[in-house]
PDB file of C-alpha atoms and ligand atoms in Angstrom:
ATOM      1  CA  UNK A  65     -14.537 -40.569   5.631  1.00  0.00           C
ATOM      2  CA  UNK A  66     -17.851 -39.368   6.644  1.00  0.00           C
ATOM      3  CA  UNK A  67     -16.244 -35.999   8.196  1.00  0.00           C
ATOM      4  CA  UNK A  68     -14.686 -34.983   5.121  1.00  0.00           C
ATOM      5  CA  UNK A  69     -17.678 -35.951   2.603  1.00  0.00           C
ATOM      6  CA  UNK A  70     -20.316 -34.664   4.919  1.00  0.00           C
ATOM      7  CA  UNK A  71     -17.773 -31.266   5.000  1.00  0.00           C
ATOM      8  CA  UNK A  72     -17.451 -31.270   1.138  1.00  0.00           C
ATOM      9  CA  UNK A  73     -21.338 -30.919   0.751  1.00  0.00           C
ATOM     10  CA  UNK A  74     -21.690 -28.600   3.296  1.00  0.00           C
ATOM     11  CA  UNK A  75     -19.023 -26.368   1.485  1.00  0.00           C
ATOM     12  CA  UNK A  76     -20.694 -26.595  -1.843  1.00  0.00           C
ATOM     13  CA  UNK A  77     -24.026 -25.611  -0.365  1.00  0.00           C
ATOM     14  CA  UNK A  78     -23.124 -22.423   1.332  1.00  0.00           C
ATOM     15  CA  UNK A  79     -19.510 -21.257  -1.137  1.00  0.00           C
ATOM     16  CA  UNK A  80     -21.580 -19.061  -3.272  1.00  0.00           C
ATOM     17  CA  UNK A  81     -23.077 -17.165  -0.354  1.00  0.00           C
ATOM     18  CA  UNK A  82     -21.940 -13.591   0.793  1.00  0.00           C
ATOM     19  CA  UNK A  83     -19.253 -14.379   3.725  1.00  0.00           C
ATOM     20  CA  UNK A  84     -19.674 -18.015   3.841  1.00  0.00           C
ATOM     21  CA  UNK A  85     -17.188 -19.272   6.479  1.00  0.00           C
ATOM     22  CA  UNK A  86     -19.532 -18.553   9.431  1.00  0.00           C
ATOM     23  CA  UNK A  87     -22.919 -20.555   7.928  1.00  0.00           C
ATOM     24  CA  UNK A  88     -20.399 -23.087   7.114  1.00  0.00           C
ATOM     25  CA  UNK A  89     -18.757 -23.568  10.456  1.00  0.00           C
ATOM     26  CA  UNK A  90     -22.258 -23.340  11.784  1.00  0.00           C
ATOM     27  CA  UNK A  91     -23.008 -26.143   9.716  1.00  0.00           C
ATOM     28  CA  UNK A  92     -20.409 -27.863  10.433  1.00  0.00           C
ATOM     29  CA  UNK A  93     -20.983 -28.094  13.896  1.00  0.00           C
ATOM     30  CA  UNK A  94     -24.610 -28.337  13.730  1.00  0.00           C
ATOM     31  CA  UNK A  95     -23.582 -31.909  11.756  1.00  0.00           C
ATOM     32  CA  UNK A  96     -21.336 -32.883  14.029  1.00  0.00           C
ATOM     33  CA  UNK A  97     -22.015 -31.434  17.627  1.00  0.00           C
ATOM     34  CA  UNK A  98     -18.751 -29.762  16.918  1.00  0.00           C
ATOM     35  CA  UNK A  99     -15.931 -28.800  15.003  1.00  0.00           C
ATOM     36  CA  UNK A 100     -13.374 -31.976  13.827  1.00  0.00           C
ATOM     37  CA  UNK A 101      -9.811 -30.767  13.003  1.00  0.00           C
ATOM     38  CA  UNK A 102     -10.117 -32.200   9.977  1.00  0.00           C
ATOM     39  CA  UNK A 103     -12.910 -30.195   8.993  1.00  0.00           C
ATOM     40  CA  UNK A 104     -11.270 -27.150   9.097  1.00  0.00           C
ATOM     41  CA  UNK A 105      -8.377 -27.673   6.384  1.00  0.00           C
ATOM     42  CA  UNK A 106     -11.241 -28.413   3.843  1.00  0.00           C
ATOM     43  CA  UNK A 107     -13.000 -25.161   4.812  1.00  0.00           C
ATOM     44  CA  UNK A 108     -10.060 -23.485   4.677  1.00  0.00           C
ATOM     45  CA  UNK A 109      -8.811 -24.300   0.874  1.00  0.00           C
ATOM     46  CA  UNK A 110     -12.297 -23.832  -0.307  1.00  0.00           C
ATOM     47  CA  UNK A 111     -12.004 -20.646   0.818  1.00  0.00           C
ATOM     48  CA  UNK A 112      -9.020 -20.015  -0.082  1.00  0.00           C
ATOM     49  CA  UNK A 113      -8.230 -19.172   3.652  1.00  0.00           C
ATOM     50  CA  UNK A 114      -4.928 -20.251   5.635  1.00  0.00           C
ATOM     51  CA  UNK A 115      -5.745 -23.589   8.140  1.00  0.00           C
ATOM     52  CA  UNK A 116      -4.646 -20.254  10.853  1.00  0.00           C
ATOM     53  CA  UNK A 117      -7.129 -18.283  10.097  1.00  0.00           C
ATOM     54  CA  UNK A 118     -10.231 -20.667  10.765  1.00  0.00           C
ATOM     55  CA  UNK A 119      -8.823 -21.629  13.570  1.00  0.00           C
ATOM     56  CA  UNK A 120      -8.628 -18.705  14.554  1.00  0.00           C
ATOM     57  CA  UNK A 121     -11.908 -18.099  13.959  1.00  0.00           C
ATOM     58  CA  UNK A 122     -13.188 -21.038  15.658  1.00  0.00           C
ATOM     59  CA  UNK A 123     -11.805 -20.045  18.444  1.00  0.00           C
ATOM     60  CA  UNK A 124     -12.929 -16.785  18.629  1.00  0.00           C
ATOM     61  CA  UNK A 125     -16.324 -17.111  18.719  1.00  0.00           C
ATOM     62  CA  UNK A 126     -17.712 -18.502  21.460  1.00  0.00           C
ATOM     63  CA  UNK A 127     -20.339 -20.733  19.602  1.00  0.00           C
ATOM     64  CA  UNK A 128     -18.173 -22.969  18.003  1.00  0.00           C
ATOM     65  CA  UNK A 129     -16.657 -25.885  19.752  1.00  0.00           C
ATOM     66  CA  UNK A 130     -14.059 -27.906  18.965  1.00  0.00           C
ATOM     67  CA  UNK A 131     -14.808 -30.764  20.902  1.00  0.00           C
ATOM     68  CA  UNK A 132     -18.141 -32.853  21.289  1.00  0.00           C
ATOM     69  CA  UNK A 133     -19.708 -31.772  24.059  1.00  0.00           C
ATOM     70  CA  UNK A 134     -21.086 -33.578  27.187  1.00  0.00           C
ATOM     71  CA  UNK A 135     -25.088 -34.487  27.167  1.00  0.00           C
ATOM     72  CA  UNK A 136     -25.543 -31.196  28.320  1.00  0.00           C
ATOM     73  CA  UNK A 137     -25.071 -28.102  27.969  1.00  0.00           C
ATOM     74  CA  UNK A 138     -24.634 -25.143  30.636  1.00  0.00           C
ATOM     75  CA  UNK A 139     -24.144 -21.916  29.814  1.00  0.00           C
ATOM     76  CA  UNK A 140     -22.901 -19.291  32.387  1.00  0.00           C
ATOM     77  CA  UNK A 141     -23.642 -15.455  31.983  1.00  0.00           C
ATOM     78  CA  UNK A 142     -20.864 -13.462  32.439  1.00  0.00           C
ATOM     79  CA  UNK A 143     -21.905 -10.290  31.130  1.00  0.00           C
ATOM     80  CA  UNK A 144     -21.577  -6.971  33.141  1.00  0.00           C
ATOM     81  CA  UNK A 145     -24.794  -7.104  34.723  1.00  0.00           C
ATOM     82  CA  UNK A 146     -24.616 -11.280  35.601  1.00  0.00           C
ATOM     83  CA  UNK A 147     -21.230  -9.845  36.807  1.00  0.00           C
ATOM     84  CA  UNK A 148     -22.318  -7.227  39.336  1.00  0.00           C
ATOM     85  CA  UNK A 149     -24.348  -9.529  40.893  1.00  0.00           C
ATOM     86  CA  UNK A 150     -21.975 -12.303  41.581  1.00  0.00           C
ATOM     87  CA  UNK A 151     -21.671 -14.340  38.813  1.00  0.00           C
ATOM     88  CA  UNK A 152     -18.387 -14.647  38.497  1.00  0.00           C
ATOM     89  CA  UNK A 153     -18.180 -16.081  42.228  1.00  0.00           C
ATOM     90  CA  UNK A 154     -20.943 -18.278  41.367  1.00  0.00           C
ATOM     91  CA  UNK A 155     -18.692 -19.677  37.902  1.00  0.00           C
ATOM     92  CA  UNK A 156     -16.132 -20.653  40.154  1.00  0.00           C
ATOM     93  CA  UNK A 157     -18.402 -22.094  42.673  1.00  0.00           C
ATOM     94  CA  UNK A 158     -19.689 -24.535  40.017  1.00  0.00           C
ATOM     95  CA  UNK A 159     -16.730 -24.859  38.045  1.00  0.00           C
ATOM     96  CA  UNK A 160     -14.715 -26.239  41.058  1.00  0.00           C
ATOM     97  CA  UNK A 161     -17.558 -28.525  42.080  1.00  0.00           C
ATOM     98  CA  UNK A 162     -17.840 -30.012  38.398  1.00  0.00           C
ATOM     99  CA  UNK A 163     -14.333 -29.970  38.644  1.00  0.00           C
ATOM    100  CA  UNK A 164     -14.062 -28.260  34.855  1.00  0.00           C
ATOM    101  CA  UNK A 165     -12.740 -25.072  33.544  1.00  0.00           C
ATOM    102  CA  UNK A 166     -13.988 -23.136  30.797  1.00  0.00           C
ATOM    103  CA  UNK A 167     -15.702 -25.250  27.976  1.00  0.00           C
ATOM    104  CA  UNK A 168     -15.019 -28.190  29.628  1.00  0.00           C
ATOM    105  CA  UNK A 169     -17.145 -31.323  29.877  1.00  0.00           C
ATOM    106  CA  UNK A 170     -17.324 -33.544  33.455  1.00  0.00           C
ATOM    107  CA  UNK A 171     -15.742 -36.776  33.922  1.00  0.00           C
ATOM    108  CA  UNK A 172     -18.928 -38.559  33.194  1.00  0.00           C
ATOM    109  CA  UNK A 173     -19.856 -36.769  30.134  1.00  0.00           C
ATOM    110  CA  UNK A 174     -22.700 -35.379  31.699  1.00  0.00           C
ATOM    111  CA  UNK A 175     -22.463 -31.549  31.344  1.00  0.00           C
ATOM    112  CA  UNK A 176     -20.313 -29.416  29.561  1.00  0.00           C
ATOM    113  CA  UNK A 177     -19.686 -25.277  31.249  1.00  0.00           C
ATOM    114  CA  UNK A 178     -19.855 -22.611  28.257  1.00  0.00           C
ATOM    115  CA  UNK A 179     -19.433 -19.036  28.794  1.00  0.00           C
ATOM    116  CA  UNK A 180     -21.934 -16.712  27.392  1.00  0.00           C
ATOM    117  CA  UNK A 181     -22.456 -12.926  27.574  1.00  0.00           C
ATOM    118  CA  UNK A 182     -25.160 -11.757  28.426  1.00  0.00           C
ATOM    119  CA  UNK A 183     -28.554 -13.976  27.791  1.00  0.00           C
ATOM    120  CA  UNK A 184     -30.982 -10.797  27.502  1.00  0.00           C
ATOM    121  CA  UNK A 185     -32.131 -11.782  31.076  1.00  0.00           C
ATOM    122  CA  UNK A 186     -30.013  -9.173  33.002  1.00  0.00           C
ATOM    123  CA  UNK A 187     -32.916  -7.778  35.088  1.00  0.00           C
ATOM    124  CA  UNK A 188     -33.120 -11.507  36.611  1.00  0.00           C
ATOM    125  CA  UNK A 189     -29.081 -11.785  37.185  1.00  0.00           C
ATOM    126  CA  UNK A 190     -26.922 -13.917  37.297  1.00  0.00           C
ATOM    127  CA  UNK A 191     -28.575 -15.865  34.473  1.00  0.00           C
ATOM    128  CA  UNK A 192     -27.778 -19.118  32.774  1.00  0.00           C
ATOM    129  CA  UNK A 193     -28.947 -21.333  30.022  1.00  0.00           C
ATOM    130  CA  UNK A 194     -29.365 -25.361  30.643  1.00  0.00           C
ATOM    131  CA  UNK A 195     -29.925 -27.153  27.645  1.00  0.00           C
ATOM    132  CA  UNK A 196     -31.491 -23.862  25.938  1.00  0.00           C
ATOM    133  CA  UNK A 197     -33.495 -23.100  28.569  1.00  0.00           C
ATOM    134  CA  UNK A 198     -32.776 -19.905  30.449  1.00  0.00           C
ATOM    135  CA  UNK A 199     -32.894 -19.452  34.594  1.00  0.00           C
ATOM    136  CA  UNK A 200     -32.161 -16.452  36.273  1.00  0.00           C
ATOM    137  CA  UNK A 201     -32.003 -15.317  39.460  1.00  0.00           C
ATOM    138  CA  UNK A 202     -29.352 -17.833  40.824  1.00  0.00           C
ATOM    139  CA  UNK A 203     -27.364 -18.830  43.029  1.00  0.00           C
ATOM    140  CA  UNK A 204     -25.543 -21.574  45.177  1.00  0.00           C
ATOM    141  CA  UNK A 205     -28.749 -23.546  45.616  1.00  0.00           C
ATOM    142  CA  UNK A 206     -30.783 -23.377  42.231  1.00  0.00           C
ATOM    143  CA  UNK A 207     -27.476 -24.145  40.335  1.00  0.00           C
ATOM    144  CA  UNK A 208     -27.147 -27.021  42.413  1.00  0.00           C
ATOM    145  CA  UNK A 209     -30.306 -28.297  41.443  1.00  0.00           C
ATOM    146  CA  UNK A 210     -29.718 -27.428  37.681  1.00  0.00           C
ATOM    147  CA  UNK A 211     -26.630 -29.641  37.543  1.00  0.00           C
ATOM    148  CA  UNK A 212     -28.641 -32.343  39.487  1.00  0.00           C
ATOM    149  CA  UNK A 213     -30.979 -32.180  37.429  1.00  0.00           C
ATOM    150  CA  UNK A 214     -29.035 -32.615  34.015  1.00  0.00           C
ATOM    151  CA  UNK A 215     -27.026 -35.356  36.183  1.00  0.00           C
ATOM    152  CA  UNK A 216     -29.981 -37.552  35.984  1.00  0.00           C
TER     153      UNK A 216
HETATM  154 FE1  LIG B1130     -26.265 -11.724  31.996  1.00  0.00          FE
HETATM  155 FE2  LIG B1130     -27.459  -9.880  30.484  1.00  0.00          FE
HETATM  156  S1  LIG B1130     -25.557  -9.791  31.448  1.00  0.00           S
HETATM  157  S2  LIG B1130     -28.203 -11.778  31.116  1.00  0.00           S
END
């Protein structure tokens, strides 16, 4: 199964390094877009970690994802100063209008709504990152137009 031999060699490439469950996991889902289940018991024995504990580390950090994601990618600030200026309002703005919740990906596949904190681009807040690109400044109308544009 290409998941589990395309795991394997990513484990034997990175074992011998200093803490190597994160470049692993980051490997992993750089290979796959995200992290398959069945990924993670392979990590975990290599490791000699329990299946629990990489899950629970997948799930802590808010980079890995254990589902594919849409074509896109939107990342919402919601650090403190994103915060103080409304981002939170504007999250649920969006999130209702794409009809998602957190880390969720739109009926068509289109776009899938990450949480960050904080993109380094507090002095333009409420920030967010399409794709890789940042935007700050935002609101109603400009992330409108983002999601129209990565609707295209
Ligand atoms: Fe949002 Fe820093 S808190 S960019």
């Amino acid at each position: 199964d290409d998941v589990l031999s395309r795991t394997r060699a990513i484990i034997e490439e990175h074992r011998l390094s200093d803490g190597p469950l994160l470049p692993i996991l980051h490997a992993v889902q750089e290979a796959f877009g995200f992290i398959p289940e069945d990924a993670k018991p392979l990590v975990a024995s290599a490791l000699n970690l329990s299946r629990a504990e990489v899950h629970g580390v997948v799930s802590f950090y808010h980079d890995f994802r254990s589902e594919p994601s849409g074509r896109h990618v939107l990342k919402l600030c919601r650090g403190e100063a994103c915060q103080s200026m409304g981002a939170d309002r504007l999250a649920e703005e969006l999130k209702g209008l794409l009809d998602v919740e957190w880390g969720g990906t739109t009926a068509d596949g289109a776009v899938t709504v990450e949480p960050v904190f904080c993109l380094g681009l507090c002095a333009c807040a409420p920030s967010a990152m399409l794709d890789g690109e940042v935007y700050g400044r935002l609101d109603s109308e400009s992330c409108n137009a983002l999601i129209a544009e990565a609707r295209r």
